Amino acid sequence: MTSLDALVVGAGPAGITAAMYLARSGCSVALCERLTSGGQMLMTAALENYPGFPEGIKGYELADRMAAHLDGLAVERLTGDVQALAGKAPDFTATVDGRPVPCRTLLVCTGAKHRPLGVPDEERLVGRGVSYCAVCDGNFFRGRRVAVVGGGNSAMEEALYLSKIAAEVTLIHRRDEFRGAKLYLQRLESMPGKVVILRSSVVTALHGESDLTGITVRNVATGEERQIPMDGLFVYVGSAPETAYLPPELERDDRGFIVTDTEMRTSVPGIFAAGDIRSKNCRQVITAAGDGATAAHAAFLFLERV
Ligand code: NAP
């Protein structure tokens, strides 16, 4: 089996961009995705900060447009899970759903997976009131009461999205200050009848036999606990990377994200990382795409030398 110049894992904005750049520079490249391309864009209602779309663009629409950019380019598409990586550059072998895929370089663009809240009964109630995707599940809660947990951009954006669907949205954040954009907070605060904001508060219990019916919230400042009737709970408490298939010597930060240099080179020669899976501060679609282009260029230069 001929070895690919590059195997790009993950078809979100970082992976799509990397595959596009590699194909355009004449490298043989395959883009491997577990299900469908788009990554977290597919779970984002709308993006207001992607340059070129001042009116905003729906997440799935941007994902479709990015994927369409690969049409006509020599990018092989693989569907499956990368389960293992063996060998050294330029003789890696990735295992994709049990099949060996030889490659000279690997570009890891698999993003990060939502983190659960970690309260009892959370797993039992997933799909029965507990969700991690407002775009996917919000419609089930039309005209009903929902809570969103988290204080970052995801929680705030999705609370705004849900405010158009649900009867009432309760945004619950463990601190007084929000981590996400002030603009979102202002919008949420401008809807007092629709959006309730509980600061310095944590969810300590979920209630309901077959479906969620309520949550217990504790005010961390006063210690007061109360039960609130609730039909839906959307959890946005950050994300964690999935890097188990990568070699243990590949440097990760204390949260498991992959450490790279400015050229997206990891500590293992021939492995590059781009997008949300990297250890970095600014996780945006635009920075993921930028990382993808940089990683592709670095991989191209690496391939010229080996
Ligand atoms: P995030 O920025 O890491 O925020 C996670 C939030 O969850 C934080 O407010 C954190 O509280 C809270 N949290 C964490 N663990 C918790 C727990 N066990 N219980 C209760 N609350 C908990 O994650 P994110 O909002 O998913 O965003 C991820 C990245 O994507 C960020 O870089 C973000 O800026 C970016 N993003 C950007 C946009 C945009 O620009 N439009 C949209 C979405 C995401 P603390 O604040 O107290 O730590």
PDB file of C-alpha atoms in Angstrom, residues 9-290:
ATOM      1  CA  VAL A   9      -7.469  13.316  11.244  1.00  0.00           C
ATOM      2  CA  GLY A  10     -10.623  15.298  11.914  1.00  0.00           C
ATOM      3  CA  ALA A  11     -12.684  17.271   9.397  1.00  0.00           C
ATOM      4  CA  GLY A  12     -13.521  20.401  11.345  1.00  0.00           C
ATOM      5  CA  PRO A  13     -12.206  23.798  10.226  1.00  0.00           C
ATOM      6  CA  ALA A  14      -8.580  22.881  11.087  1.00  0.00           C
ATOM      7  CA  GLY A  15      -8.634  19.541   9.248  1.00  0.00           C
ATOM      8  CA  ILE A  16     -10.498  20.787   6.186  1.00  0.00           C
ATOM      9  CA  THR A  17      -8.101  23.721   5.822  1.00  0.00           C
ATOM     10  CA  ALA A  18      -5.030  21.526   6.313  1.00  0.00           C
ATOM     11  CA  ALA A  19      -6.259  19.001   3.722  1.00  0.00           C
ATOM     12  CA  MET A  20      -7.016  21.798   1.263  1.00  0.00           C
ATOM     13  CA  TYR A  21      -3.561  23.351   1.634  1.00  0.00           C
ATOM     14  CA  LEU A  22      -1.774  20.002   1.386  1.00  0.00           C
ATOM     15  CA  ALA A  23      -3.682  18.971  -1.732  1.00  0.00           C
ATOM     16  CA  ARG A  24      -3.022  22.324  -3.338  1.00  0.00           C
ATOM     17  CA  SER A  25       0.697  21.932  -2.676  1.00  0.00           C
ATOM     18  CA  GLY A  26       0.735  18.589  -4.477  1.00  0.00           C
ATOM     19  CA  CYS A  27       0.902  16.253  -1.483  1.00  0.00           C
ATOM     20  CA  SER A  28      -1.064  13.018  -1.407  1.00  0.00           C
ATOM     21  CA  VAL A  29      -3.506  13.497   1.430  1.00  0.00           C
ATOM     22  CA  ALA A  30      -6.411  11.720   3.070  1.00  0.00           C
ATOM     23  CA  LEU A  31      -8.876  13.367   5.431  1.00  0.00           C
ATOM     24  CA  CYS A  32     -10.293  11.004   8.015  1.00  0.00           C
ATOM     25  CA  GLU A  33     -13.497  11.754   9.879  1.00  0.00           C
ATOM     26  CA  ARG A  34     -15.529   9.692  12.298  1.00  0.00           C
ATOM     27  CA  LEU A  35     -18.946  10.650  10.951  1.00  0.00           C
ATOM     28  CA  THR A  36     -19.351  13.793   8.924  1.00  0.00           C
ATOM     29  CA  SER A  37     -17.340  16.917   8.286  1.00  0.00           C
ATOM     30  CA  GLY A  38     -17.884  20.152  10.163  1.00  0.00           C
ATOM     31  CA  GLY A  39     -16.876  19.333  13.711  1.00  0.00           C
ATOM     32  CA  GLN A  40     -18.210  21.640  16.380  1.00  0.00           C
ATOM     33  CA  MET A  41     -19.507  24.067  13.739  1.00  0.00           C
ATOM     34  CA  LEU A  42     -22.387  21.634  13.261  1.00  0.00           C
ATOM     35  CA  MET A  43     -23.381  22.157  16.883  1.00  0.00           C
ATOM     36  CA  THR A  44     -23.169  25.944  16.752  1.00  0.00           C
ATOM     37  CA  ALA A  45     -26.330  27.835  15.958  1.00  0.00           C
ATOM     38  CA  ALA A  46     -24.671  30.844  14.369  1.00  0.00           C
ATOM     39  CA  LEU A  47     -21.249  32.460  14.143  1.00  0.00           C
ATOM     40  CA  GLU A  48     -21.066  36.209  14.364  1.00  0.00           C
ATOM     41  CA  ASN A  49     -17.311  36.566  14.401  1.00  0.00           C
ATOM     42  CA  TYR A  50     -16.170  34.781  11.264  1.00  0.00           C
ATOM     43  CA  PRO A  51     -14.729  37.431   8.936  1.00  0.00           C
ATOM     44  CA  GLY A  52     -16.669  37.936   5.741  1.00  0.00           C
ATOM     45  CA  PHE A  53     -20.060  37.248   7.278  1.00  0.00           C
ATOM     46  CA  PRO A  54     -21.016  40.471   9.101  1.00  0.00           C
ATOM     47  CA  GLU A  55     -24.637  39.337   9.343  1.00  0.00           C
ATOM     48  CA  GLY A  56     -23.518  36.035  10.890  1.00  0.00           C
ATOM     49  CA  ILE A  57     -23.638  32.579   9.368  1.00  0.00           C
ATOM     50  CA  LYS A  58     -25.243  29.383  10.615  1.00  0.00           C
ATOM     51  CA  GLY A  59     -22.724  26.815  11.852  1.00  0.00           C
ATOM     52  CA  TYR A  60     -23.877  24.068   9.486  1.00  0.00           C
ATOM     53  CA  GLU A  61     -23.796  26.482   6.551  1.00  0.00           C
ATOM     54  CA  LEU A  62     -20.184  27.452   7.189  1.00  0.00           C
ATOM     55  CA  ALA A  63     -19.345  23.760   7.625  1.00  0.00           C
ATOM     56  CA  ASP A  64     -20.959  22.954   4.255  1.00  0.00           C
ATOM     57  CA  ARG A  65     -19.132  25.793   2.547  1.00  0.00           C
ATOM     58  CA  MET A  66     -15.790  24.673   3.973  1.00  0.00           C
ATOM     59  CA  ALA A  67     -16.384  21.037   2.983  1.00  0.00           C
ATOM     60  CA  ALA A  68     -17.388  22.145  -0.528  1.00  0.00           C
ATOM     61  CA  HIS A  69     -13.995  23.795  -0.835  1.00  0.00           C
ATOM     62  CA  LEU A  70     -12.480  20.297  -1.029  1.00  0.00           C
ATOM     63  CA  ASP A  71     -14.608  19.351  -4.041  1.00  0.00           C
ATOM     64  CA  GLY A  72     -12.370  18.971  -7.046  1.00  0.00           C
ATOM     65  CA  LEU A  73      -9.207  18.710  -4.956  1.00  0.00           C
ATOM     66  CA  ALA A  74      -7.296  15.416  -4.660  1.00  0.00           C
ATOM     67  CA  VAL A  75      -8.260  14.725  -1.062  1.00  0.00           C
ATOM     68  CA  GLU A  76      -9.095  11.112  -0.290  1.00  0.00           C
ATOM     69  CA  ARG A  77     -11.952  10.864   2.205  1.00  0.00           C
ATOM     70  CA  LEU A  78     -11.833   8.167   4.895  1.00  0.00           C
ATOM     71  CA  THR A  79     -14.588   7.486   7.401  1.00  0.00           C
ATOM     72  CA  GLY A  80     -13.720   5.856  10.677  1.00  0.00           C
ATOM     73  CA  ASP A  81     -11.958   6.154  13.990  1.00  0.00           C
ATOM     74  CA  VAL A  82      -8.204   6.382  14.182  1.00  0.00           C
ATOM     75  CA  GLN A  83      -7.502   3.818  16.876  1.00  0.00           C
ATOM     76  CA  ALA A  84      -3.713   3.665  16.961  1.00  0.00           C
ATOM     77  CA  LEU A  85      -0.579   5.093  15.460  1.00  0.00           C
ATOM     78  CA  ALA A  86       2.602   3.067  15.117  1.00  0.00           C
ATOM     79  CA  GLY A  87       6.063   3.778  13.724  1.00  0.00           C
ATOM     80  CA  LYS A  88       8.080   6.928  13.219  1.00  0.00           C
ATOM     81  CA  ALA A  89       8.113   9.572  10.494  1.00  0.00           C
ATOM     82  CA  PRO A  90       8.196   9.044   7.601  1.00  0.00           C
ATOM     83  CA  ASP A  91       6.883   5.514   8.220  1.00  0.00           C
ATOM     84  CA  PHE A  92       3.793   5.878  10.355  1.00  0.00           C
ATOM     85  CA  THR A  93       0.903   3.445  10.189  1.00  0.00           C
ATOM     86  CA  ALA A  94      -2.421   4.637  11.477  1.00  0.00           C
ATOM     87  CA  THR A  95      -5.141   2.114  12.229  1.00  0.00           C
ATOM     88  CA  VAL A  96      -8.499   3.359  10.980  1.00  0.00           C
ATOM     89  CA  ASP A  97     -11.351   1.075  12.043  1.00  0.00           C
ATOM     90  CA  GLY A  98      -8.938  -1.867  11.969  1.00  0.00           C
ATOM     91  CA  ARG A  99      -7.438  -0.989   8.568  1.00  0.00           C
ATOM     92  CA  PRO A 100      -3.761   0.036   8.296  1.00  0.00           C
ATOM     93  CA  VAL A 101      -3.200   3.426   6.641  1.00  0.00           C
ATOM     94  CA  PRO A 102       0.493   4.147   5.995  1.00  0.00           C
ATOM     95  CA  CYS A 103       1.400   7.819   6.097  1.00  0.00           C
ATOM     96  CA  ARG A 104       4.548   9.922   6.177  1.00  0.00           C
ATOM     97  CA  THR A 105       3.096  12.651   8.403  1.00  0.00           C
ATOM     98  CA  LEU A 106       0.050  12.900  10.639  1.00  0.00           C
ATOM     99  CA  LEU A 107      -1.979  16.051  11.261  1.00  0.00           C
ATOM    100  CA  VAL A 108      -4.138  15.777  14.370  1.00  0.00           C
ATOM    101  CA  CYS A 109      -7.193  18.027  14.051  1.00  0.00           C
ATOM    102  CA  THR A 110      -9.727  16.122  16.140  1.00  0.00           C
ATOM    103  CA  GLY A 111     -10.804  19.022  18.333  1.00  0.00           C
ATOM    104  CA  ALA A 112     -12.206  18.439  21.769  1.00  0.00           C
ATOM    105  CA  LYS A 113     -15.222  16.675  23.191  1.00  0.00           C
ATOM    106  CA  HIS A 114     -17.699  18.242  25.640  1.00  0.00           C
ATOM    107  CA  ARG A 115     -17.022  17.673  29.314  1.00  0.00           C
ATOM    108  CA  PRO A 116     -19.827  16.299  31.450  1.00  0.00           C
ATOM    109  CA  LEU A 117     -20.958  18.246  34.490  1.00  0.00           C
ATOM    110  CA  GLY A 118     -20.175  15.353  36.783  1.00  0.00           C
ATOM    111  CA  VAL A 119     -23.337  15.283  38.889  1.00  0.00           C
ATOM    112  CA  PRO A 120     -25.124  12.054  39.874  1.00  0.00           C
ATOM    113  CA  ASP A 121     -27.736  10.820  37.357  1.00  0.00           C
ATOM    114  CA  GLU A 122     -26.317  12.938  34.538  1.00  0.00           C
ATOM    115  CA  GLU A 123     -25.511   9.952  32.339  1.00  0.00           C
ATOM    116  CA  ARG A 124     -28.861   8.294  33.051  1.00  0.00           C
ATOM    117  CA  LEU A 125     -30.741  11.411  31.966  1.00  0.00           C
ATOM    118  CA  VAL A 126     -28.802  12.107  28.743  1.00  0.00           C
ATOM    119  CA  GLY A 127     -31.415  12.269  25.991  1.00  0.00           C
ATOM    120  CA  ARG A 128     -34.109  12.514  28.675  1.00  0.00           C
ATOM    121  CA  GLY A 129     -33.580  16.175  29.468  1.00  0.00           C
ATOM    122  CA  VAL A 130     -29.817  16.397  29.710  1.00  0.00           C
ATOM    123  CA  SER A 131     -28.061  17.540  26.539  1.00  0.00           C
ATOM    124  CA  TYR A 132     -24.727  18.905  25.373  1.00  0.00           C
ATOM    125  CA  CYS A 133     -26.022  20.382  22.109  1.00  0.00           C
ATOM    126  CA  ALA A 134     -28.676  23.086  21.975  1.00  0.00           C
ATOM    127  CA  VAL A 135     -28.745  23.111  18.179  1.00  0.00           C
ATOM    128  CA  CYS A 136     -29.389  19.354  18.116  1.00  0.00           C
ATOM    129  CA  ASP A 137     -31.899  19.084  20.964  1.00  0.00           C
ATOM    130  CA  GLY A 138     -33.242  22.598  21.622  1.00  0.00           C
ATOM    131  CA  ASN A 139     -36.384  22.032  19.606  1.00  0.00           C
ATOM    132  CA  PHE A 140     -37.531  19.313  22.035  1.00  0.00           C
ATOM    133  CA  PHE A 141     -37.873  22.065  24.638  1.00  0.00           C
ATOM    134  CA  ARG A 142     -40.005  24.492  22.683  1.00  0.00           C
ATOM    135  CA  GLY A 143     -42.083  26.482  25.155  1.00  0.00           C
ATOM    136  CA  ARG A 144     -40.540  24.666  28.143  1.00  0.00           C
ATOM    137  CA  ARG A 145     -38.075  25.506  30.946  1.00  0.00           C
ATOM    138  CA  VAL A 146     -34.402  24.896  30.354  1.00  0.00           C
ATOM    139  CA  ALA A 147     -31.172  25.589  32.197  1.00  0.00           C
ATOM    140  CA  VAL A 148     -27.737  26.139  30.718  1.00  0.00           C
ATOM    141  CA  VAL A 149     -24.653  25.497  32.853  1.00  0.00           C
ATOM    142  CA  GLY A 150     -21.370  27.308  32.208  1.00  0.00           C
ATOM    143  CA  GLY A 151     -19.917  30.769  31.963  1.00  0.00           C
ATOM    144  CA  GLY A 152     -17.952  30.604  28.712  1.00  0.00           C
ATOM    145  CA  ASN A 153     -18.849  31.645  25.180  1.00  0.00           C
ATOM    146  CA  SER A 154     -20.507  28.315  24.432  1.00  0.00           C
ATOM    147  CA  ALA A 155     -22.902  28.528  27.392  1.00  0.00           C
ATOM    148  CA  MET A 156     -23.758  32.139  26.681  1.00  0.00           C
ATOM    149  CA  GLU A 157     -24.239  31.685  22.936  1.00  0.00           C
ATOM    150  CA  GLU A 158     -26.405  28.642  23.408  1.00  0.00           C
ATOM    151  CA  ALA A 159     -28.429  30.314  26.169  1.00  0.00           C
ATOM    152  CA  LEU A 160     -29.180  33.072  23.643  1.00  0.00           C
ATOM    153  CA  TYR A 161     -30.126  30.463  21.048  1.00  0.00           C
ATOM    154  CA  LEU A 162     -32.416  28.664  23.509  1.00  0.00           C
ATOM    155  CA  SER A 163     -34.048  31.951  24.550  1.00  0.00           C
ATOM    156  CA  LYS A 164     -35.729  31.956  21.125  1.00  0.00           C
ATOM    157  CA  ILE A 165     -37.170  28.477  21.675  1.00  0.00           C
ATOM    158  CA  ALA A 166     -37.776  27.839  25.366  1.00  0.00           C
ATOM    159  CA  ALA A 167     -40.287  29.523  27.638  1.00  0.00           C
ATOM    160  CA  GLU A 168     -37.543  30.411  30.104  1.00  0.00           C
ATOM    161  CA  VAL A 169     -33.793  29.943  30.185  1.00  0.00           C
ATOM    162  CA  THR A 170     -31.856  29.821  33.451  1.00  0.00           C
ATOM    163  CA  LEU A 171     -28.145  30.380  32.988  1.00  0.00           C
ATOM    164  CA  ILE A 172     -26.162  28.933  35.890  1.00  0.00           C
ATOM    165  CA  HIS A 173     -22.537  29.892  36.415  1.00  0.00           C
ATOM    166  CA  ARG A 174     -20.312  28.892  39.289  1.00  0.00           C
ATOM    167  CA  ARG A 175     -18.635  32.300  39.575  1.00  0.00           C
ATOM    168  CA  ASP A 176     -19.769  35.899  39.680  1.00  0.00           C
ATOM    169  CA  GLU A 177     -17.791  36.918  36.595  1.00  0.00           C
ATOM    170  CA  PHE A 178     -18.442  35.367  33.211  1.00  0.00           C
ATOM    171  CA  ARG A 179     -15.601  34.055  31.088  1.00  0.00           C
ATOM    172  CA  GLY A 180     -17.433  34.612  27.778  1.00  0.00           C
ATOM    173  CA  ALA A 181     -17.923  37.817  25.764  1.00  0.00           C
ATOM    174  CA  LYS A 182     -19.467  40.854  27.477  1.00  0.00           C
ATOM    175  CA  LEU A 183     -21.682  41.398  24.448  1.00  0.00           C
ATOM    176  CA  TYR A 184     -23.408  38.069  25.086  1.00  0.00           C
ATOM    177  CA  LEU A 185     -23.889  38.879  28.757  1.00  0.00           C
ATOM    178  CA  GLN A 186     -25.460  42.226  27.878  1.00  0.00           C
ATOM    179  CA  ARG A 187     -27.882  40.518  25.512  1.00  0.00           C
ATOM    180  CA  LEU A 188     -28.815  37.923  28.109  1.00  0.00           C
ATOM    181  CA  GLU A 189     -29.285  40.571  30.788  1.00  0.00           C
ATOM    182  CA  SER A 190     -31.564  42.517  28.474  1.00  0.00           C
ATOM    183  CA  MET A 191     -34.186  39.730  28.610  1.00  0.00           C
ATOM    184  CA  PRO A 192     -35.194  39.657  32.302  1.00  0.00           C
ATOM    185  CA  GLY A 193     -38.551  37.929  31.753  1.00  0.00           C
ATOM    186  CA  LYS A 194     -36.999  35.285  29.549  1.00  0.00           C
ATOM    187  CA  VAL A 195     -33.509  34.697  30.887  1.00  0.00           C
ATOM    188  CA  VAL A 196     -32.698  34.196  34.555  1.00  0.00           C
ATOM    189  CA  ILE A 197     -29.016  34.413  35.469  1.00  0.00           C
ATOM    190  CA  LEU A 198     -27.835  32.563  38.557  1.00  0.00           C
ATOM    191  CA  ARG A 199     -24.284  33.564  39.449  1.00  0.00           C
ATOM    192  CA  SER A 200     -22.059  31.823  42.008  1.00  0.00           C
ATOM    193  CA  SER A 201     -24.270  28.785  41.651  1.00  0.00           C
ATOM    194  CA  VAL A 202     -23.702  25.119  40.941  1.00  0.00           C
ATOM    195  CA  VAL A 203     -26.032  22.275  40.053  1.00  0.00           C
ATOM    196  CA  THR A 204     -25.738  19.603  42.733  1.00  0.00           C
ATOM    197  CA  ALA A 205     -28.522  17.157  41.817  1.00  0.00           C
ATOM    198  CA  LEU A 206     -30.821  16.177  38.967  1.00  0.00           C
ATOM    199  CA  HIS A 207     -34.352  14.916  39.565  1.00  0.00           C
ATOM    200  CA  GLY A 208     -36.730  12.807  37.526  1.00  0.00           C
ATOM    201  CA  GLU A 209     -37.409   9.101  37.094  1.00  0.00           C
ATOM    202  CA  SER A 210     -37.728   8.674  33.337  1.00  0.00           C
ATOM    203  CA  ASP A 211     -37.171  12.324  32.313  1.00  0.00           C
ATOM    204  CA  LEU A 212     -35.616  15.331  33.961  1.00  0.00           C
ATOM    205  CA  THR A 213     -38.151  17.221  36.033  1.00  0.00           C
ATOM    206  CA  GLY A 214     -35.968  19.429  38.204  1.00  0.00           C
ATOM    207  CA  ILE A 215     -32.515  20.388  39.401  1.00  0.00           C
ATOM    208  CA  THR A 216     -31.025  21.350  42.730  1.00  0.00           C
ATOM    209  CA  VAL A 217     -28.896  24.475  42.671  1.00  0.00           C
ATOM    210  CA  ARG A 218     -26.583  25.577  45.462  1.00  0.00           C
ATOM    211  CA  ASN A 219     -25.462  29.153  45.886  1.00  0.00           C
ATOM    212  CA  VAL A 220     -21.751  28.768  46.635  1.00  0.00           C
ATOM    213  CA  ALA A 221     -21.590  32.138  48.393  1.00  0.00           C
ATOM    214  CA  THR A 222     -24.447  31.546  50.850  1.00  0.00           C
ATOM    215  CA  GLY A 223     -24.625  27.751  50.832  1.00  0.00           C
ATOM    216  CA  GLU A 224     -28.390  27.962  50.223  1.00  0.00           C
ATOM    217  CA  GLU A 225     -29.805  25.072  48.192  1.00  0.00           C
ATOM    218  CA  ARG A 226     -33.082  24.991  46.326  1.00  0.00           C
ATOM    219  CA  GLN A 227     -34.877  22.712  43.911  1.00  0.00           C
ATOM    220  CA  ILE A 228     -36.041  24.283  40.643  1.00  0.00           C
ATOM    221  CA  PRO A 229     -38.506  22.575  38.269  1.00  0.00           C
ATOM    222  CA  MET A 230     -36.713  22.091  34.934  1.00  0.00           C
ATOM    223  CA  ASP A 231     -37.409  20.222  31.693  1.00  0.00           C
ATOM    224  CA  GLY A 232     -34.018  20.522  30.057  1.00  0.00           C
ATOM    225  CA  LEU A 233     -30.413  20.951  31.134  1.00  0.00           C
ATOM    226  CA  PHE A 234     -27.764  21.990  28.626  1.00  0.00           C
ATOM    227  CA  VAL A 235     -24.206  21.487  29.821  1.00  0.00           C
ATOM    228  CA  TYR A 236     -21.440  23.742  28.476  1.00  0.00           C
ATOM    229  CA  VAL A 237     -18.619  23.404  30.972  1.00  0.00           C
ATOM    230  CA  GLY A 238     -15.733  23.215  28.540  1.00  0.00           C
ATOM    231  CA  SER A 239     -14.138  20.469  26.555  1.00  0.00           C
ATOM    232  CA  ALA A 240     -11.483  17.789  26.766  1.00  0.00           C
ATOM    233  CA  PRO A 241      -9.234  16.437  24.010  1.00  0.00           C
ATOM    234  CA  GLU A 242      -9.197  12.842  22.823  1.00  0.00           C
ATOM    235  CA  THR A 243      -5.592  11.840  22.250  1.00  0.00           C
ATOM    236  CA  ALA A 244      -5.489   8.262  23.527  1.00  0.00           C
ATOM    237  CA  TYR A 245      -4.398   6.844  20.158  1.00  0.00           C
ATOM    238  CA  LEU A 246      -1.330   9.087  20.024  1.00  0.00           C
ATOM    239  CA  PRO A 247       2.075   8.027  21.366  1.00  0.00           C
ATOM    240  CA  PRO A 248       2.562   8.623  25.095  1.00  0.00           C
ATOM    241  CA  GLU A 249       5.771  10.589  24.451  1.00  0.00           C
ATOM    242  CA  LEU A 250       3.779  13.242  22.540  1.00  0.00           C
ATOM    243  CA  GLU A 251       3.786  16.225  24.899  1.00  0.00           C
ATOM    244  CA  ARG A 252       0.432  17.272  26.346  1.00  0.00           C
ATOM    245  CA  ASP A 253      -0.379  20.053  28.810  1.00  0.00           C
ATOM    246  CA  ASP A 254      -1.853  19.416  32.259  1.00  0.00           C
ATOM    247  CA  ARG A 255      -5.371  19.216  30.735  1.00  0.00           C
ATOM    248  CA  GLY A 256      -4.315  16.764  28.020  1.00  0.00           C
ATOM    249  CA  PHE A 257      -4.213  19.241  25.116  1.00  0.00           C
ATOM    250  CA  ILE A 258      -1.336  18.791  22.646  1.00  0.00           C
ATOM    251  CA  VAL A 259       1.597  21.155  22.984  1.00  0.00           C
ATOM    252  CA  THR A 260       2.875  22.586  19.690  1.00  0.00           C
ATOM    253  CA  ASP A 261       5.252  25.305  18.595  1.00  0.00           C
ATOM    254  CA  THR A 262       4.079  28.233  16.468  1.00  0.00           C
ATOM    255  CA  GLU A 263       4.379  26.053  13.331  1.00  0.00           C
ATOM    256  CA  MET A 264       2.002  23.429  14.837  1.00  0.00           C
ATOM    257  CA  ARG A 265       4.874  20.945  15.224  1.00  0.00           C
ATOM    258  CA  THR A 266       4.403  18.624  18.177  1.00  0.00           C
ATOM    259  CA  SER A 267       7.182  17.074  20.252  1.00  0.00           C
ATOM    260  CA  VAL A 268       7.135  14.042  17.901  1.00  0.00           C
ATOM    261  CA  PRO A 269       8.702  14.701  14.472  1.00  0.00           C
ATOM    262  CA  GLY A 270       6.184  14.291  11.674  1.00  0.00           C
ATOM    263  CA  ILE A 271       3.119  14.776  13.904  1.00  0.00           C
ATOM    264  CA  PHE A 272       1.422  18.161  13.723  1.00  0.00           C
ATOM    265  CA  ALA A 273      -1.636  19.374  15.618  1.00  0.00           C
ATOM    266  CA  ALA A 274      -4.116  22.104  14.723  1.00  0.00           C
ATOM    267  CA  GLY A 275      -7.330  23.563  16.127  1.00  0.00           C
ATOM    268  CA  ASP A 276      -9.013  23.002  19.477  1.00  0.00           C
ATOM    269  CA  ILE A 277      -6.900  19.952  20.324  1.00  0.00           C
ATOM    270  CA  ARG A 278      -3.868  22.218  20.726  1.00  0.00           C
ATOM    271  CA  SER A 279      -2.852  23.737  24.023  1.00  0.00           C
ATOM    272  CA  LYS A 280      -3.789  27.383  23.446  1.00  0.00           C
ATOM    273  CA  ASN A 281      -6.055  30.156  24.694  1.00  0.00           C
ATOM    274  CA  CYS A 282      -8.069  31.273  21.705  1.00  0.00           C
ATOM    275  CA  ARG A 283     -10.366  28.522  20.425  1.00  0.00           C
ATOM    276  CA  GLN A 284     -12.288  29.892  17.474  1.00  0.00           C
ATOM    277  CA  VAL A 285     -13.258  28.600  14.049  1.00  0.00           C
ATOM    278  CA  ILE A 286     -10.995  31.209  12.508  1.00  0.00           C
ATOM    279  CA  THR A 287      -7.982  30.237  14.643  1.00  0.00           C
ATOM    280  CA  ALA A 288      -8.603  26.552  13.921  1.00  0.00           C
ATOM    281  CA  ALA A 289      -8.561  27.272  10.194  1.00  0.00           C
ATOM    282  CA  GLY A 290      -5.384  29.328  10.638  1.00  0.00           C
TER     283      GLY A 290
END
